[in-house]
Short mmCIF file of C-alpha atoms and ligand atoms in Angstrom, two decimals:
data_model
loop_
_atom_site.label_atom_id
_atom_site.label_comp_id
_atom_site.label_asym_id
_atom_site.label_seq_id
_atom_site.Cartn_x
_atom_site.Cartn_y
_atom_site.Cartn_z
CA MET A 10 0.09 -0.29 -0.23
CA ASN A 11 2.12 3.16 -1.27
CA ASN A 12 -0.79 5.27 -2.23
CA LEU A 13 -3.60 4.56 0.17
CA LEU A 14 -7.07 6.41 -0.88
CA ILE A 15 -8.57 7.27 2.47
CA THR A 16 -12.63 8.75 2.10
CA GLY A 17 -14.13 10.69 4.58
CA GLY A 18 -10.54 11.49 6.58
CA CYS A 19 -12.28 14.52 8.05
CA GLY A 20 -14.77 12.92 9.92
CA PHE A 21 -14.58 11.32 13.29
CA ILE A 22 -13.19 7.93 12.89
CA GLY A 23 -11.63 8.63 9.36
CA SER A 24 -9.74 11.71 11.27
CA ASN A 25 -8.34 9.36 14.04
CA PHE A 26 -7.53 6.67 11.16
CA ILE A 27 -5.33 9.03 9.66
CA ARG A 28 -3.51 10.37 13.03
CA TYR A 29 -2.96 6.76 13.70
CA MET A 30 -1.96 5.77 10.13
CA LEU A 31 0.80 8.53 10.10
CA GLY A 32 2.09 7.32 13.67
CA ARG A 33 2.83 4.07 12.51
CA GLU A 34 6.57 3.23 11.61
CA GLU A 35 5.69 0.01 9.54
CA PHE A 36 3.32 2.30 7.56
CA THR A 37 5.96 4.39 4.74
CA GLY A 38 3.32 4.99 2.33
CA ARG A 39 1.48 8.35 1.36
CA ILE A 40 -2.11 8.81 2.52
CA ILE A 41 -4.93 10.98 -0.08
CA ASN A 42 -7.85 12.08 2.02
CA VAL A 43 -10.70 12.77 -0.19
CA ASP A 44 -13.49 14.20 1.92
CA SER A 45 -16.53 16.37 0.39
CA LEU A 46 -16.68 18.19 3.76
CA THR A 47 -20.06 17.99 4.60
CA TYR A 48 -21.37 19.26 7.91
CA ALA A 49 -19.37 16.13 9.98
CA GLY A 50 -16.37 17.30 7.77
CA ASN A 51 -13.75 19.51 9.60
CA PRO A 52 -10.06 19.75 8.39
CA GLU A 53 -9.22 21.31 11.41
CA SER A 54 -9.39 18.10 13.42
CA LEU A 55 -6.14 17.16 11.19
CA ALA A 56 -4.92 20.60 11.09
CA ASP A 57 -1.43 19.42 13.11
CA ARG A 58 -0.76 17.09 10.73
CA VAL A 59 -0.61 19.05 7.60
CA ASP A 60 2.63 20.60 7.75
CA ALA A 61 4.66 17.62 9.86
CA PHE A 62 3.46 15.39 7.11
CA ALA A 63 3.55 17.39 3.81
CA ASP A 64 5.04 14.60 1.97
CA ARG A 65 2.78 11.92 2.95
CA TYR A 66 -0.42 13.45 3.29
CA THR A 67 -2.68 14.94 0.55
CA PHE A 68 -6.18 16.24 1.34
CA ILE A 69 -8.73 17.24 -1.53
CA ARG A 70 -11.98 18.14 -1.11
CA ALA A 71 -14.39 15.76 -3.69
CA ASP A 72 -17.35 14.16 -3.16
CA ILE A 73 -17.50 10.18 -3.76
CA CYS A 74 -20.74 10.47 -5.82
CA ASP A 75 -18.49 12.46 -8.36
CA GLY A 76 -17.45 9.58 -10.73
CA SER A 77 -15.35 11.84 -13.22
CA GLN A 78 -13.64 13.61 -10.08
CA MET A 79 -13.01 10.54 -8.31
CA ALA A 80 -11.24 8.93 -11.47
CA LYS A 81 -9.04 11.93 -12.10
CA ILE A 82 -8.08 11.76 -8.33
CA TYR A 83 -7.49 7.88 -8.64
CA ASP A 84 -5.19 8.41 -11.64
CA ARG A 85 -3.39 11.66 -10.53
CA HIS A 86 -2.61 10.00 -7.13
CA ASP A 87 -1.61 6.51 -8.46
CA VAL A 88 -4.07 4.55 -5.62
CA ASP A 89 -3.06 1.53 -4.89
CA ALA A 90 -5.34 0.62 -1.59
CA ILE A 91 -8.85 2.47 -0.43
CA CYS A 92 -10.07 2.50 2.97
CA HIS A 93 -13.93 3.46 2.83
CA PHE A 94 -14.93 5.71 5.87
CA ALA A 95 -17.22 8.40 4.18
CA ALA A 96 -20.83 8.09 4.99
CA GLU A 97 -23.84 10.14 6.25
CA SER A 98 -23.36 8.27 9.86
CA HIS A 99 -25.95 9.91 11.66
CA VAL A 100 -29.24 7.53 12.45
CA ASP A 101 -31.60 10.49 13.45
CA ARG A 102 -30.81 12.33 10.64
CA SER A 103 -31.15 9.53 8.56
CA ILE A 104 -35.03 9.17 10.06
CA VAL A 105 -35.63 12.70 9.28
CA SER A 106 -34.03 12.91 6.03
CA PRO A 107 -32.75 9.62 3.94
CA ASP A 108 -31.75 10.73 1.11
CA ALA A 109 -28.43 11.77 1.79
CA PHE A 110 -27.53 8.28 2.96
CA ILE A 111 -28.96 6.67 -0.12
CA GLN A 112 -26.60 9.24 -2.47
CA THR A 113 -23.20 8.95 -0.60
CA ASN A 114 -23.57 5.59 1.55
CA ILE A 115 -24.95 3.37 -1.91
CA VAL A 116 -24.33 5.50 -4.56
CA GLY A 117 -21.20 6.85 -3.33
CA THR A 118 -19.91 3.28 -2.40
CA PHE A 119 -20.88 2.03 -5.90
CA ASN A 120 -18.77 4.56 -7.68
CA LEU A 121 -15.75 3.71 -5.81
CA LEU A 122 -16.49 0.04 -6.33
CA GLU A 123 -16.37 0.67 -10.15
CA LEU A 124 -13.31 3.21 -9.98
CA ALA A 125 -11.82 0.14 -8.41
CA ARG A 126 -12.84 -2.51 -10.82
CA SER A 127 -12.01 -0.07 -13.60
CA HIS A 128 -8.12 -0.17 -11.90
CA GLN A 129 -8.21 -3.86 -10.82
CA ASP A 130 -4.84 -4.43 -12.18
CA ARG A 131 -3.14 -2.35 -9.49
CA LEU A 132 -5.63 -2.19 -6.59
CA THR A 133 -4.24 -4.59 -3.65
CA LEU A 134 -7.26 -3.60 -1.06
CA PHE A 135 -10.68 -1.99 -0.95
CA HIS A 136 -11.55 -2.06 2.85
CA HIS A 137 -15.07 -0.91 3.48
CA VAL A 138 -15.94 0.39 7.04
CA SER A 139 -19.58 -0.31 8.00
CA THR A 140 -21.35 -0.97 11.59
CA ASP A 141 -22.86 -3.29 13.84
CA GLU A 142 -26.33 -1.58 12.92
CA VAL A 143 -27.09 -3.96 9.39
CA PHE A 144 -27.74 -6.91 11.82
CA GLY A 145 -30.68 -4.79 13.68
CA SER A 146 -31.49 -5.25 17.27
CA LEU A 147 -30.50 -7.93 20.01
CA GLY A 148 -32.69 -9.13 22.77
CA ALA A 149 -31.58 -9.35 25.99
CA GLU A 150 -29.10 -12.80 25.13
CA GLY A 151 -26.60 -12.98 22.26
CA TYR A 152 -24.09 -11.58 20.26
CA PHE A 153 -23.75 -10.38 16.57
CA THR A 154 -21.47 -12.65 14.84
CA GLU A 155 -20.21 -12.48 11.29
CA THR A 156 -22.65 -14.42 9.92
CA THR A 157 -25.86 -13.15 11.71
CA ALA A 158 -28.50 -12.39 9.53
CA TYR A 159 -28.78 -8.81 8.00
CA ARG A 160 -32.12 -6.99 9.51
CA PRO A 161 -31.35 -2.97 9.12
CA ASN A 162 -33.90 -1.21 11.07
CA SER A 163 -33.22 2.81 10.33
CA PRO A 164 -32.57 4.24 6.78
CA TYR A 165 -28.63 4.88 8.02
CA ALA A 166 -28.35 0.69 8.66
CA ALA A 167 -30.24 -0.19 5.48
CA SER A 168 -27.94 1.91 3.74
CA LYS A 169 -24.74 0.97 5.19
CA ALA A 170 -26.09 -2.57 4.48
CA ALA A 171 -26.87 -1.92 0.71
CA SER A 172 -23.23 -0.67 0.77
CA ASP A 173 -21.88 -3.89 2.43
CA HIS A 174 -23.53 -6.29 -0.22
CA LEU A 175 -22.23 -4.09 -2.80
CA VAL A 176 -18.80 -4.63 -1.77
CA ARG A 177 -19.23 -8.20 -1.21
CA ALA A 178 -20.58 -8.71 -4.49
CA TYR A 179 -17.98 -7.16 -6.27
CA HIS A 180 -15.24 -9.40 -4.48
CA LYS A 181 -17.48 -12.71 -5.38
CA THR A 182 -18.38 -11.16 -9.20
CA TYR A 183 -15.18 -9.38 -10.21
CA GLY A 184 -12.69 -10.82 -7.54
CA LEU A 185 -11.81 -7.72 -6.41
CA PRO A 186 -9.56 -7.71 -3.19
CA ILE A 187 -12.07 -6.47 -0.54
CA THR A 188 -12.36 -6.76 3.53
CA ILE A 189 -14.98 -5.57 5.49
CA SER A 190 -15.69 -4.60 8.96
CA ASN A 191 -18.81 -3.85 11.08
CA CYS A 192 -18.04 -2.26 14.18
CA SER A 193 -20.00 -1.03 17.34
CA ASN A 194 -20.15 2.24 18.72
CA ASN A 195 -17.37 4.48 18.84
CA TYR A 196 -15.99 7.34 20.98
CA GLY A 197 -13.34 9.37 21.54
CA PRO A 198 -11.20 12.70 20.71
CA TYR A 199 -12.90 14.52 17.42
CA GLN A 200 -16.36 13.13 17.68
CA PHE A 201 -19.69 15.40 16.35
CA PRO A 202 -21.49 16.87 19.06
CA GLU A 203 -24.61 15.49 17.68
CA LYS A 204 -23.83 11.61 19.28
CA LEU A 205 -24.80 10.45 22.59
CA ILE A 206 -21.28 10.70 24.03
CA PRO A 207 -19.91 14.19 23.25
CA LEU A 208 -23.79 15.57 23.15
CA MET A 209 -23.88 14.80 26.92
CA ILE A 210 -20.54 16.05 27.70
CA LEU A 211 -21.17 19.44 26.40
CA ASN A 212 -24.46 20.01 27.63
CA ALA A 213 -23.63 18.58 31.32
CA LEU A 214 -20.55 20.93 31.03
CA GLU A 215 -22.97 23.57 30.30
CA GLY A 216 -25.36 22.94 32.64
CA LYS A 217 -28.48 22.28 29.59
CA SER A 218 -30.43 19.49 29.50
CA LEU A 219 -29.62 15.77 28.80
CA PRO A 220 -32.26 14.11 26.72
CA VAL A 221 -32.06 10.30 26.93
CA TYR A 222 -34.62 8.70 24.44
CA GLY A 223 -37.31 6.47 25.72
CA ASP A 224 -36.44 4.43 28.84
CA GLY A 225 -32.89 4.84 28.67
CA GLN A 226 -32.21 1.07 28.40
CA ASN A 227 -30.91 0.96 25.02
CA VAL A 228 -27.54 -1.12 25.13
CA ARG A 229 -24.71 0.02 23.31
CA ASP A 230 -21.18 -2.20 22.98
CA TRP A 231 -18.45 1.18 23.01
CA LEU A 232 -15.34 0.95 21.63
CA TYR A 233 -12.64 3.98 22.03
CA VAL A 234 -12.16 5.11 18.56
CA THR A 235 -8.10 4.21 18.67
CA ASP A 236 -9.13 0.39 19.07
CA HIS A 237 -11.62 0.88 15.95
CA CYS A 238 -8.22 2.20 14.16
CA ASP A 239 -5.78 -0.19 15.19
CA ALA A 240 -8.56 -3.08 14.02
CA VAL A 241 -8.97 -1.68 10.91
CA TRP A 242 -5.19 -1.67 10.00
CA LYS A 243 -4.90 -5.18 11.21
CA ILE A 244 -7.79 -6.60 8.87
CA MET A 245 -6.17 -4.30 6.33
CA ARG A 246 -2.80 -5.64 6.78
CA ASP A 247 -3.17 -9.29 7.26
CA GLY A 248 -6.82 -9.81 6.92
CA GLN A 249 -8.53 -12.61 4.49
CA ARG A 250 -9.48 -11.02 1.15
CA GLY A 251 -12.99 -11.40 0.80
CA ALA A 252 -13.85 -11.68 4.50
CA THR A 253 -15.85 -9.69 6.95
CA TYR A 254 -14.97 -9.03 10.92
CA ASN A 255 -16.68 -7.94 13.41
CA ILE A 256 -15.06 -5.25 15.67
CA GLY A 257 -16.43 -4.44 19.33
CA GLY A 258 -15.45 -3.32 22.48
CA ASN A 259 -16.66 -5.89 25.08
CA THR A 260 -18.30 -3.02 26.89
CA GLU A 261 -22.23 -3.36 26.91
CA LYS A 262 -23.64 -0.39 28.57
CA THR A 263 -27.37 1.17 28.91
CA ASN A 264 -27.57 4.80 27.85
CA ILE A 265 -28.77 5.65 30.98
CA GLU A 266 -25.47 4.20 32.86
CA VAL A 267 -22.98 5.95 29.97
CA VAL A 268 -24.94 9.50 30.76
CA GLU A 269 -24.88 9.07 34.35
CA THR A 270 -21.14 8.35 34.00
CA ILE A 271 -20.75 11.29 32.26
CA CYS A 272 -22.72 13.18 35.03
CA ALA A 273 -20.12 11.94 37.92
CA ILE A 274 -17.09 12.29 36.57
CA LEU A 275 -17.87 15.82 35.14
CA ASP A 276 -19.18 16.80 38.77
CA GLU A 277 -15.79 15.12 40.23
CA ILE A 278 -13.37 16.81 38.03
CA ALA A 279 -15.20 20.04 36.81
CA PRO A 280 -17.55 21.00 39.47
CA ASP A 281 -20.10 23.69 39.05
CA ASN A 282 -21.73 25.22 41.64
CA ASP A 283 -24.48 26.76 39.57
CA ILE A 284 -25.34 23.77 37.91
CA GLY A 285 -24.69 21.27 41.27
CA PRO A 286 -25.46 17.39 40.67
CA ARG A 287 -25.26 17.07 36.81
CA ARG A 288 -27.67 13.81 36.66
CA ASP A 289 -30.40 16.31 37.55
CA LEU A 290 -30.17 17.89 33.85
CA ILE A 291 -31.17 14.21 32.72
CA ALA A 292 -34.61 14.50 30.53
CA PHE A 293 -36.41 11.29 29.65
CA VAL A 294 -37.45 12.43 26.08
CA THR A 295 -39.66 10.74 23.01
CA ASP A 296 -38.03 7.79 21.66
CA ARG A 297 -36.21 7.52 18.49
CA PRO A 298 -38.23 5.57 16.06
CA GLY A 299 -37.73 2.08 15.30
CA HIS A 300 -34.96 2.33 18.17
CA ASP A 301 -32.59 -0.73 18.25
CA ARG A 302 -32.78 -2.35 21.78
CA ARG A 303 -29.45 -3.82 22.39
CA TYR A 304 -26.20 -4.22 20.31
CA ALA A 305 -23.30 -6.52 21.08
CA ILE A 306 -20.64 -8.08 19.36
CA ASP A 307 -18.94 -11.24 19.17
CA PHE A 308 -15.29 -10.36 17.77
CA ALA A 309 -13.87 -13.87 18.27
CA LYS A 310 -12.87 -14.03 14.74
CA LEU A 311 -10.87 -10.80 14.72
CA LYS A 312 -9.25 -12.04 17.97
CA GLN A 313 -8.53 -15.62 17.17
CA GLU A 314 -7.12 -14.50 13.26
CA LEU A 315 -5.40 -11.32 13.57
CA GLY A 316 -4.86 -11.15 17.22
CA TRP A 317 -6.84 -8.08 18.03
CA SER A 318 -8.80 -7.25 21.18
CA PRO A 319 -9.54 -3.67 22.47
CA ALA A 320 -6.88 -1.98 24.77
CA GLU A 321 -8.92 0.54 26.41
CA SER A 322 -11.53 -0.10 29.14
CA PHE A 323 -14.66 2.20 29.20
CA GLU A 324 -13.66 3.49 32.41
CA THR A 325 -10.25 5.30 31.01
CA GLY A 326 -11.74 5.75 27.61
CA ILE A 327 -14.53 7.57 28.63
CA ARG A 328 -12.14 9.80 31.09
CA LYS A 329 -9.97 10.12 28.59
CA THR A 330 -12.64 11.25 26.14
CA ILE A 331 -14.32 13.81 28.65
CA GLN A 332 -10.70 15.33 29.25
CA TRP A 333 -10.15 15.66 25.39
CA TYR A 334 -13.38 17.92 25.31
CA LEU A 335 -12.52 20.04 28.28
CA ASP A 336 -8.86 20.51 26.81
CA ASN A 337 -10.08 21.23 23.23
CA MET A 338 -12.82 24.02 24.03
CA GLN A 339 -11.46 26.12 20.73
CA TRP A 340 -12.24 22.98 18.36
CA VAL A 341 -15.80 22.46 20.14
CA GLN A 342 -16.56 26.17 20.20
CA ARG A 343 -15.70 26.30 16.57
CA VAL A 344 -17.84 23.61 15.82
CA ARG A 345 -20.71 24.30 17.83
CA SER A 346 -21.03 27.65 16.70
CA GLY A 347 -20.49 26.70 12.81
CA GLU A 348 -17.25 28.75 12.57
CA TYR A 349 -15.65 25.92 10.98
CA GLN A 350 -17.99 26.27 8.24
CA ALA A 351 -16.76 29.56 7.51
CA TRP A 352 -13.20 28.89 7.44
CA ILE A 353 -13.84 25.99 5.20
CA LYS A 354 -15.98 28.52 2.71
CA GLN A 355 -13.22 30.95 2.61
CA HIS A 356 -10.51 28.07 1.90
CA TYR A 357 -12.46 25.90 -0.09
CA GLY A 358 -15.03 28.00 -1.40
P1 NAD B 28 -18.67 10.91 10.56
O1 NAD B 28 -20.26 11.67 10.01
O2 NAD B 28 -18.17 11.69 11.69
O3 NAD B 28 -17.55 11.39 9.42
C1 NAD B 28 -18.27 10.87 7.98
C2 NAD B 28 -17.02 11.53 6.55
O4 NAD B 28 -17.52 11.52 5.67
C3 NAD B 28 -17.14 13.23 6.94
O5 NAD B 28 -16.07 13.77 6.85
C4 NAD B 28 -18.03 13.57 5.89
O6 NAD B 28 -18.00 15.13 5.32
C5 NAD B 28 -17.56 12.46 4.84
N1 NAD B 28 -18.29 12.72 3.96
C6 NAD B 28 -19.97 12.49 3.61
N2 NAD B 28 -20.57 12.13 2.51
C7 NAD B 28 -19.34 12.40 1.89
C8 NAD B 28 -19.29 12.10 0.12
N3 NAD B 28 -20.38 12.17 -0.48
N4 NAD B 28 -17.99 12.40 -0.30
C9 NAD B 28 -16.98 12.21 0.46
N5 NAD B 28 -17.10 12.47 1.88
C10 NAD B 28 -18.03 12.44 2.43
O7 NAD B 28 -18.79 9.42 10.57
P2 NAD B 28 -17.79 8.50 11.46
O8 NAD B 28 -18.71 8.46 12.78
O9 NAD B 28 -16.66 8.92 11.49
O10 NAD B 28 -18.17 7.21 10.51
C11 NAD B 28 -17.17 6.94 9.72
C12 NAD B 28 -17.31 5.49 9.22
O11 NAD B 28 -17.31 4.63 10.15
C13 NAD B 28 -19.12 5.89 8.58
O12 NAD B 28 -19.04 4.69 7.11
C14 NAD B 28 -19.65 4.88 9.54
O13 NAD B 28 -20.84 4.16 9.06
C15 NAD B 28 -18.79 3.98 10.23
N6 NAD B 28 -19.06 3.36 11.82
C16 NAD B 28 -19.21 4.51 12.11
C17 NAD B 28 -19.31 4.02 14.01
C18 NAD B 28 -19.45 5.29 14.79
O14 NAD B 28 -19.86 4.95 16.06
N7 NAD B 28 -19.44 6.72 14.61
C19 NAD B 28 -19.38 2.54 14.00
C20 NAD B 28 -19.24 1.94 13.23
C21 NAD B 28 -19.16 2.32 11.98
O1 DAU B 29 -23.00 0.77 16.33
C1 DAU B 29 -22.80 1.57 15.49
C2 DAU B 29 -23.54 3.24 15.04
O2 DAU B 29 -22.94 3.56 16.43
C3 DAU B 29 -22.45 3.58 13.85
O3 DAU B 29 -22.87 3.16 12.46
C4 DAU B 29 -23.31 5.02 13.73
O4 DAU B 29 -22.80 5.81 13.06
C5 DAU B 29 -23.01 5.91 14.98
O5 DAU B 29 -23.82 7.02 14.80
C6 DAU B 29 -23.68 4.94 16.31
O6 DAU B 29 -25.36 5.02 16.04
P1 DAU B 29 -26.21 5.32 17.33
O7 DAU B 29 -27.52 5.27 17.00
O8 DAU B 29 -26.08 3.91 18.35
O9 DAU B 29 -25.31 6.08 17.96
P2 DAU B 29 -25.99 7.73 18.74
O10 DAU B 29 -24.79 8.23 19.61
O11 DAU B 29 -26.76 8.55 17.91
O12 DAU B 29 -26.76 7.18 20.26
C7 DAU B 29 -26.36 6.02 20.79
C8 DAU B 29 -27.73 5.83 21.75
O13 DAU B 29 -27.84 6.91 22.54
C9 DAU B 29 -28.73 5.39 20.87
O14 DAU B 29 -29.26 4.48 21.73
C10 DAU B 29 -29.65 6.48 21.20
C11 DAU B 29 -29.52 7.26 22.32
N1 DAU B 29 -29.20 8.87 22.38
C12 DAU B 29 -28.82 9.31 21.34
C13 DAU B 29 -28.73 10.73 21.20
C14 DAU B 29 -28.01 11.80 20.10
C15 DAU B 29 -30.20 9.45 23.12
O15 DAU B 29 -30.64 9.02 24.19
N2 DAU B 29 -30.49 10.96 23.20
C16 DAU B 29 -29.69 11.58 22.33
O16 DAU B 29 -29.69 12.88 22.36
#
């Protein structure tokens, strides 16, 4: 992998992955980060890497749905591997307006696959980053494995399921060298504050209401983002071509547990007499339509074949994450105020 195309590298996981890759001695190739900079894309998340890695890191603003622009980028940079993160990623937004999810997650992935197919002679890998939400919802027992049937429940999950099927089909039909990973909920630095954990941290810090959907008993399997990056890289390097791998944190928590933990840590490290105990800010609100009850991942295949396990526990990871948001209030403020978008407009039109 000399010229690795990363899509969606200005988003939460993509930017963490680029940081991770540029920090690995064993990876000496170039990274071409293609991102269209939707509301979730923020080049400022990688600002400190741009000069430090000027010879190995290139950012290009482009839409993966634009086939001709993507073809030019592909040729100009002699791409030989792809790691595909770009997506519309927020379930609530997919419920309100699914269109962009269909375009980016399905049509965009299809475009990339066609590009890869037409350059198959020099392609070493197409890695597709996907989600455990394709499997639908679990009851109180059991785990998602790589052979669990797909039963997506939200437009987001359905669009990711469609993209997984396309990627797999391009391997079966055209022999494209692919790998797919289906991961559970990530948390950590640079996550856009629409998702549960950063939203709750920032609202609690400011003494705002903490909206918990339904009864708060929905369960997610949390994984620190760097562990996800590590798993993706291991799969890209050593995973069987044509295979799917589940990635999970072995950390099942109800939403209310997560929110109460955040409240307790903030009361301890950032007490505020005007706000008082943060758990008093919790408000149970109308449930998300089609809200999946429980996710839990069995990652035995990844552990046995590639020796991966998460390094970070939830207890240490959530503290690190809260501290990161406290230490990076400028990033937060620019995201929350929309100033980052003004910067994008000024630099990229
Ligand atoms: P994100 O929303 O933070 O980032 C997505 C990035 O994709 C943004 O930078 C955005 O600008 C870019 N993008 C969107 N549409 C694009 C387009 N048409 N062309 C080019 N770029 C485009 O998402 P994330 O949380 O970092 O998720 C990244 C990937 O990981 C997604 O594929 C998601 O389905 C998957 N995933 C996420 C999680 C999670 O917990 N966040 C868990 C499992 C899998
Ligand atoms: O499981 C992997 C998926 O995790 C990824 O594929 C998605 O891209 C990612 O967004 C995430 O999806 P979720 O819907 O699980 O994440 P979210 O942070 O939106 O919500 C987590 C849980 O918290 C979910 O049960 C809904 C609940 N929630 C969320 C928000 C934003 C609340 O109770 N209140 C909220 O305000």
